[in-house]
Short mmCIF file of C-alpha atoms and ligand atoms in Angstrom, two decimals:
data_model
loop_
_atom_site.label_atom_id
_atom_site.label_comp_id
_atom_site.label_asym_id
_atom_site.label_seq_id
_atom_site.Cartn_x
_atom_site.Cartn_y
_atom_site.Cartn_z
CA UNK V 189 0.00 0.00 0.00
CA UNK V 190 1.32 3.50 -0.91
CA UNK V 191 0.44 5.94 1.81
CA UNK V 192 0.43 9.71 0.32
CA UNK V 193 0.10 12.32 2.86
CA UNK V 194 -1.58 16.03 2.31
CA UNK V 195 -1.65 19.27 3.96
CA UNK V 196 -5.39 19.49 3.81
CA UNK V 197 -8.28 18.02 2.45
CA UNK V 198 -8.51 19.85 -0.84
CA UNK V 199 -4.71 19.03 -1.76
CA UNK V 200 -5.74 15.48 -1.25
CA UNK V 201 -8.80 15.77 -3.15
CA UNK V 202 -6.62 17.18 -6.31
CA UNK V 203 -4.59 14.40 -5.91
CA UNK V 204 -7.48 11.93 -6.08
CA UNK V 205 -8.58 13.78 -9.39
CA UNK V 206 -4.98 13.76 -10.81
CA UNK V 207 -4.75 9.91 -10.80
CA UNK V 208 -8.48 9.57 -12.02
CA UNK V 209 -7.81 12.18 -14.52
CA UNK V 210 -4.71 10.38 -15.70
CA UNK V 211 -6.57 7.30 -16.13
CA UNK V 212 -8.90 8.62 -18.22
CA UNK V 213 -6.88 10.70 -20.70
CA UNK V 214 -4.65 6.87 -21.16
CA UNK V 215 -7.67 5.25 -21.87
CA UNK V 216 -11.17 7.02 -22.50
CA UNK V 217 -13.02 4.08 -22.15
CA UNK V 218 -11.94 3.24 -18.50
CA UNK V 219 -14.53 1.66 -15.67
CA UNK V 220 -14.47 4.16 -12.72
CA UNK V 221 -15.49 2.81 -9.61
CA UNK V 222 -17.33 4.90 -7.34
CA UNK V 223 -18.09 5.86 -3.96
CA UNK V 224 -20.55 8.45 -1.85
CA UNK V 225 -19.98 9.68 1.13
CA UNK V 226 -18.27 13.33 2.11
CA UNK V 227 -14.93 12.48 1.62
CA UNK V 228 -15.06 11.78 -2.33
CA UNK V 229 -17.08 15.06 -2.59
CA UNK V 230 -13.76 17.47 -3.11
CA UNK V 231 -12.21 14.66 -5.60
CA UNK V 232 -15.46 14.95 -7.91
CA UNK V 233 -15.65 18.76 -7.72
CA UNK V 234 -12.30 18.54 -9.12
CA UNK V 235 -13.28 16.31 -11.51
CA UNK V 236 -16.06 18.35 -12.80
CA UNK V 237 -13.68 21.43 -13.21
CA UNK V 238 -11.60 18.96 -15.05
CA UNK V 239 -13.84 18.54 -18.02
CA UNK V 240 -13.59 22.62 -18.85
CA UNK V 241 -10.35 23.21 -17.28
CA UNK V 242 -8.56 20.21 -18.75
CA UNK V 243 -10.90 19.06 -20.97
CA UNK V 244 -11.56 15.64 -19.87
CA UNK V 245 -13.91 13.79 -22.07
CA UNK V 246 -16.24 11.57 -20.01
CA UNK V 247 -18.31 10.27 -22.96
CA UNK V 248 -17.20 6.67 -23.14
CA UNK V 249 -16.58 6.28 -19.39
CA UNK V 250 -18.48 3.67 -17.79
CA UNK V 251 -19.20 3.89 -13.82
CA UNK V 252 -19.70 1.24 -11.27
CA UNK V 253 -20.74 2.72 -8.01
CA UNK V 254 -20.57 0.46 -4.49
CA UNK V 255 -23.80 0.52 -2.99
CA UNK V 256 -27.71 1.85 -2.54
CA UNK V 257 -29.81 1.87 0.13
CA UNK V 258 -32.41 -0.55 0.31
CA UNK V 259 -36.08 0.90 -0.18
CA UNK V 260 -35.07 4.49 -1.42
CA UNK V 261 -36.08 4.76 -4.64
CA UNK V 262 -33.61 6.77 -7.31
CA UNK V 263 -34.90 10.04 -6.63
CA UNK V 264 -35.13 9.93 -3.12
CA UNK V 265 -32.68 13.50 -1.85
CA UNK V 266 -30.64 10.67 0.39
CA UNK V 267 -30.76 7.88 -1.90
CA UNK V 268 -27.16 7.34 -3.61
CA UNK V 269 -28.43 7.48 -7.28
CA UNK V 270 -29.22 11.11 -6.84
CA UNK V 271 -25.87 11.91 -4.80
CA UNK V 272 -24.43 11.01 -7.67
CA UNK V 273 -26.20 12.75 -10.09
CA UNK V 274 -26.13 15.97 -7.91
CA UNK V 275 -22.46 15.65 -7.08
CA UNK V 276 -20.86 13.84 -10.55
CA UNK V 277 -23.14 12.71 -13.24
CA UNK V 278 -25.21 16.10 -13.77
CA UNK V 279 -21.81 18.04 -14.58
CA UNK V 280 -20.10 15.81 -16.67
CA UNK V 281 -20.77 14.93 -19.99
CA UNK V 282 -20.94 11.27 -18.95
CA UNK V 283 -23.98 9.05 -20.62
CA UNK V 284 -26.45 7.81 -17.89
CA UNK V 285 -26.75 5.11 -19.33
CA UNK V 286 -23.25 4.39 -18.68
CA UNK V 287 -23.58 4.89 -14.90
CA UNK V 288 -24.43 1.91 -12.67
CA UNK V 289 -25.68 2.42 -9.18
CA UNK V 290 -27.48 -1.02 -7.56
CA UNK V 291 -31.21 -0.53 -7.13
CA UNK V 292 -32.39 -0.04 -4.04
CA UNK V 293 -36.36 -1.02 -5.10
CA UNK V 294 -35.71 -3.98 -7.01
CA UNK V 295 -38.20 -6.53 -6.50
CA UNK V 296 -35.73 -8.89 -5.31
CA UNK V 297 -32.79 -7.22 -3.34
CA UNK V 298 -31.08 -10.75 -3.91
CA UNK V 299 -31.59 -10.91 -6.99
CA UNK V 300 -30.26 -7.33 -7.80
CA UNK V 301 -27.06 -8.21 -6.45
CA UNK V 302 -26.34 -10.94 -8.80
CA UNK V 303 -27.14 -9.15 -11.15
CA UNK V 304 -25.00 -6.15 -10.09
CA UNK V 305 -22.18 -8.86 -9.43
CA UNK V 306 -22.66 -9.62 -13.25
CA UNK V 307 -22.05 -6.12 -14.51
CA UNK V 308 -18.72 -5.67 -12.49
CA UNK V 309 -17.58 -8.59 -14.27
CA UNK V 310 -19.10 -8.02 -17.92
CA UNK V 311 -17.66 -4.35 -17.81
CA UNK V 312 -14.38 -4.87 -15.20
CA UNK V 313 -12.27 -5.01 -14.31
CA UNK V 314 -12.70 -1.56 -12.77
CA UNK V 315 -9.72 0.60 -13.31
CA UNK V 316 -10.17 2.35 -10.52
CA UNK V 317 -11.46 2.11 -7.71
CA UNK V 318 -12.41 5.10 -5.25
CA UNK V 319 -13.15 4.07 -1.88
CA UNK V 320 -13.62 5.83 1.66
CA UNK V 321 -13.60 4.32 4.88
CA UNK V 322 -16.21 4.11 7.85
CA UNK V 323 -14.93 5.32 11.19
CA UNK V 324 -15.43 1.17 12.05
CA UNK V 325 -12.99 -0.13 8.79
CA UNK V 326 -15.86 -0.76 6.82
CA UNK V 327 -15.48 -0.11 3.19
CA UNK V 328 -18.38 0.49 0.73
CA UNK V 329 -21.22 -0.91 3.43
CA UNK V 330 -18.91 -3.86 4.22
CA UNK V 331 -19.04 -3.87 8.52
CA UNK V 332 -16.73 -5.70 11.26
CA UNK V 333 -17.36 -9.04 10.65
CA UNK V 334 -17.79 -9.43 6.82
CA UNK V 335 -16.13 -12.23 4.82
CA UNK V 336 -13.22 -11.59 2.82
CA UNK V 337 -15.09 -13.91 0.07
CA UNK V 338 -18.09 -11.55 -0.32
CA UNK V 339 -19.45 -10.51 -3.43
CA UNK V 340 -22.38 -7.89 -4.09
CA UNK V 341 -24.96 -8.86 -1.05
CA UNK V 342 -27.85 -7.81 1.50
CA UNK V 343 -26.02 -6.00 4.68
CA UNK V 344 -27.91 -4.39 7.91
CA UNK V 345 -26.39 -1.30 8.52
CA UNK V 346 -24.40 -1.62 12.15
CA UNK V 347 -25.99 0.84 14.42
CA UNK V 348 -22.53 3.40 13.94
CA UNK V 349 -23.21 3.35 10.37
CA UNK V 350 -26.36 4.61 10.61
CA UNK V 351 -25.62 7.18 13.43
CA UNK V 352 -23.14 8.54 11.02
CA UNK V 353 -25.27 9.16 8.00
CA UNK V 354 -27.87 9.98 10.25
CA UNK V 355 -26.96 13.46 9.83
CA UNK V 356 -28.50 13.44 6.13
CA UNK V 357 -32.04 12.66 7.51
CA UNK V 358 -34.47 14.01 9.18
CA UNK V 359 -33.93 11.36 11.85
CA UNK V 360 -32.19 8.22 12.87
CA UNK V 361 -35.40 6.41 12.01
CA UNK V 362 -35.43 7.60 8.99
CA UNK V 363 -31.99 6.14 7.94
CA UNK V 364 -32.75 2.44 5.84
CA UNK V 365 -31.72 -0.63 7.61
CA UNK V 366 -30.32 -2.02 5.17
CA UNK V 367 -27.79 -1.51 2.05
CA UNK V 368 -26.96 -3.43 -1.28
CA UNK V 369 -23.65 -3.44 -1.22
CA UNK V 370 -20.17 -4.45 -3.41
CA UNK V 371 -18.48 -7.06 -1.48
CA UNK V 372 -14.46 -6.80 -0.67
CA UNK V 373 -13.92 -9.87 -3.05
CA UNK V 374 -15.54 -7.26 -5.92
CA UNK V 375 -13.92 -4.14 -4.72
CA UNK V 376 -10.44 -6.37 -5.03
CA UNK V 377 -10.98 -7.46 -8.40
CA UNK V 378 -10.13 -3.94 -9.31
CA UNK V 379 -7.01 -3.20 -10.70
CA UNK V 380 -6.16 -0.31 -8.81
CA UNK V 381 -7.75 1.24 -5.78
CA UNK V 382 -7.57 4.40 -3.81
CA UNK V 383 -8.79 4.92 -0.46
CA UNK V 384 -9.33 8.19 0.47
CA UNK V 385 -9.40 9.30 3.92
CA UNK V 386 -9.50 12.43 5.59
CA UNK V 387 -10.80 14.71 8.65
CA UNK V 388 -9.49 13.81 12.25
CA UNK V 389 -12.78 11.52 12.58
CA UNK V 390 -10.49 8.76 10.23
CA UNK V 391 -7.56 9.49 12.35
CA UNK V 392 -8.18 5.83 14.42
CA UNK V 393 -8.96 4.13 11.58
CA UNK V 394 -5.76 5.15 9.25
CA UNK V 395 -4.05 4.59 12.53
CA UNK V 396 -5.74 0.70 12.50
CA UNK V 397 -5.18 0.37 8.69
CA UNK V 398 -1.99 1.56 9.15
CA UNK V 399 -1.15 -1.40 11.89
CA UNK V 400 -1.16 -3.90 8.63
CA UNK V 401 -2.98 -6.26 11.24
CA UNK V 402 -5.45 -7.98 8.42
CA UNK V 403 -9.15 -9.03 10.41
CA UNK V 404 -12.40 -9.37 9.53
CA UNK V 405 -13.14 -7.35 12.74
CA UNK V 406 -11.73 -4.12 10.05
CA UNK V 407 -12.79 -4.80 6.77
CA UNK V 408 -10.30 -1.96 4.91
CA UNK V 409 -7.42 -4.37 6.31
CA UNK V 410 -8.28 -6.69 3.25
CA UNK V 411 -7.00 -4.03 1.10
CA UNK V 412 -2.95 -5.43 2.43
CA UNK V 413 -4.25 -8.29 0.23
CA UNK V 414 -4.13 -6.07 -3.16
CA UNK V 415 -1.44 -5.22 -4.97
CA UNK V 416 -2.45 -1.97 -5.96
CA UNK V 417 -3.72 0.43 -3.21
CA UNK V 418 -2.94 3.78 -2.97
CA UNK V 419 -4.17 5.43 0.36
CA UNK V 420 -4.55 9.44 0.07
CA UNK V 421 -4.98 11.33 3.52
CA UNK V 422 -4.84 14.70 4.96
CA UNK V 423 -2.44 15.49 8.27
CA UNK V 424 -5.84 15.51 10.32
CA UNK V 425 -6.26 11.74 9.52
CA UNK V 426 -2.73 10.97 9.65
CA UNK V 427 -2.22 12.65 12.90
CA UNK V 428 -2.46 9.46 15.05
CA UNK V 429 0.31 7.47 12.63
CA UNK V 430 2.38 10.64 13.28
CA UNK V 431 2.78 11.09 16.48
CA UNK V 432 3.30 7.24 17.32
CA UNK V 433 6.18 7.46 14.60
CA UNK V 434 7.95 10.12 16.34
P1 PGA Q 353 -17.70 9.52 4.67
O1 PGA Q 353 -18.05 7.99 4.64
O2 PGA Q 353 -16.94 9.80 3.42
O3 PGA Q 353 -19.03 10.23 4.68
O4 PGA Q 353 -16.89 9.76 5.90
C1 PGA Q 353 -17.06 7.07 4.31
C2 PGA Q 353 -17.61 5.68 4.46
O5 PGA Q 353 -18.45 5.46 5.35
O6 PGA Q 353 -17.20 4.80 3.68
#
């Protein structure tokens, strides 16, 4: 794992966007991997600048994003379709139709994930994958606990996952019990992955990650088992690694 340490959150951010941008501009017709969240926020305003600053074409990108809550429908304000769309797709001059977020109000929730499982592998493998990580280690909706070996599935949201996001809604209640979610065997088969985290909130978990102890008790650990990771932070979560290196 390469660890690449900002000033701020904005320098790491532009980072983010530099490697994504690269990507793109090697090969227009890469498979972006996708994430919501805050952190990636700052990495796709800079990708929507890209596209008049640098002029970064995203017309034959395709998109694969990690999860969707289960019973929002797409155009729900919280649901993950529509953070996209708000915060990526509605700026860029990507083709919806290229852009695949799992549905949340499939008939079948099983179902959907097989057939989410299939896209990854018809379109992947993903070129790059963007990923953030939960104050717990979990990556995309992947909690303590969760088997190395899992493809897309069902997950119940721990109760500290959904006190985090609960800030988006109205109230706790009000945040879905339960997810769709890539599994870590998906997120792995990606060629490259960055994990992005920032904010003195991550500063444990970089400071766990960072320990190289691999458990399913912290899912991110799996990521020792990829070849390709790059993890991009800011001092404030770095601060912890810091100060027991000194
Ligand atoms: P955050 O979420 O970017 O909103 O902190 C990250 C995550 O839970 O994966």
């Amino acid at each position: 794992m390469k660890v690449l340490v900002f000033d701020n959150y904005e320098a790491a951010s532009e980072q983010a966007a530099q490697m994504v941008e690269a990507q793109i501009l090697e090969n227009g017709q890469s498979v972006l991997g996708l994430a919501t969240g805050s952190t990636p926020i700052g990495l796709y305003k800079n990708l929507i600048e890209g596209v008049t600053a640098r002029g970064v074409s995203y017309k034959e990108v395709c998109t694969i994003n990690l999860d969707e809550y289960i019973g929002l429908a797409n155009d729900h304000s919280e649901s993950y379709h529509r953070f996209m769309a708000e915060n990526l797709f509605d700026h860029i001059d990507i083709s919806i139709d290229n852009t695949y977020v799992p549905n949340g109000v499939a008939p079948s929730a099983e179902e959907e994930c097989i057939r989410y499982e299939e896209i990854i592998d018809r379109l992947g493998p993903i070129d790059i994958q963007i990923l953030g990580i939960g104050s717990n280690g979990h990556i995309a909706f992947n909690e303590p606990g969760t088997d190395p070996e899992t493809l897309t599935h069902v997950v119940e949201l721990v109760a500290s996952t959904r006190e985090d996001n609960a800030r988006f809604f109205p109230s706790i209640d009000e945040v879905p019990t339960h997810a769709i979610t890539t599994g870590i065997k998906s997120i792995l088969k990606s060629k490259k992955i960055i994990l992005l985290a920032t904010g003195k909130g991550k500063a444990d978990a970089v400071k766990k990650l960072l320990s190289k102890e691999i458990s399913k008790d912290f899912p991110a650990s799996f990521l020792w088992n990829h070849k390709d990771v790059t993890l991009i932070v800011d001092q404030d979560a770095y601060a912890l690694v810091q100060t027991e290196g000194q």
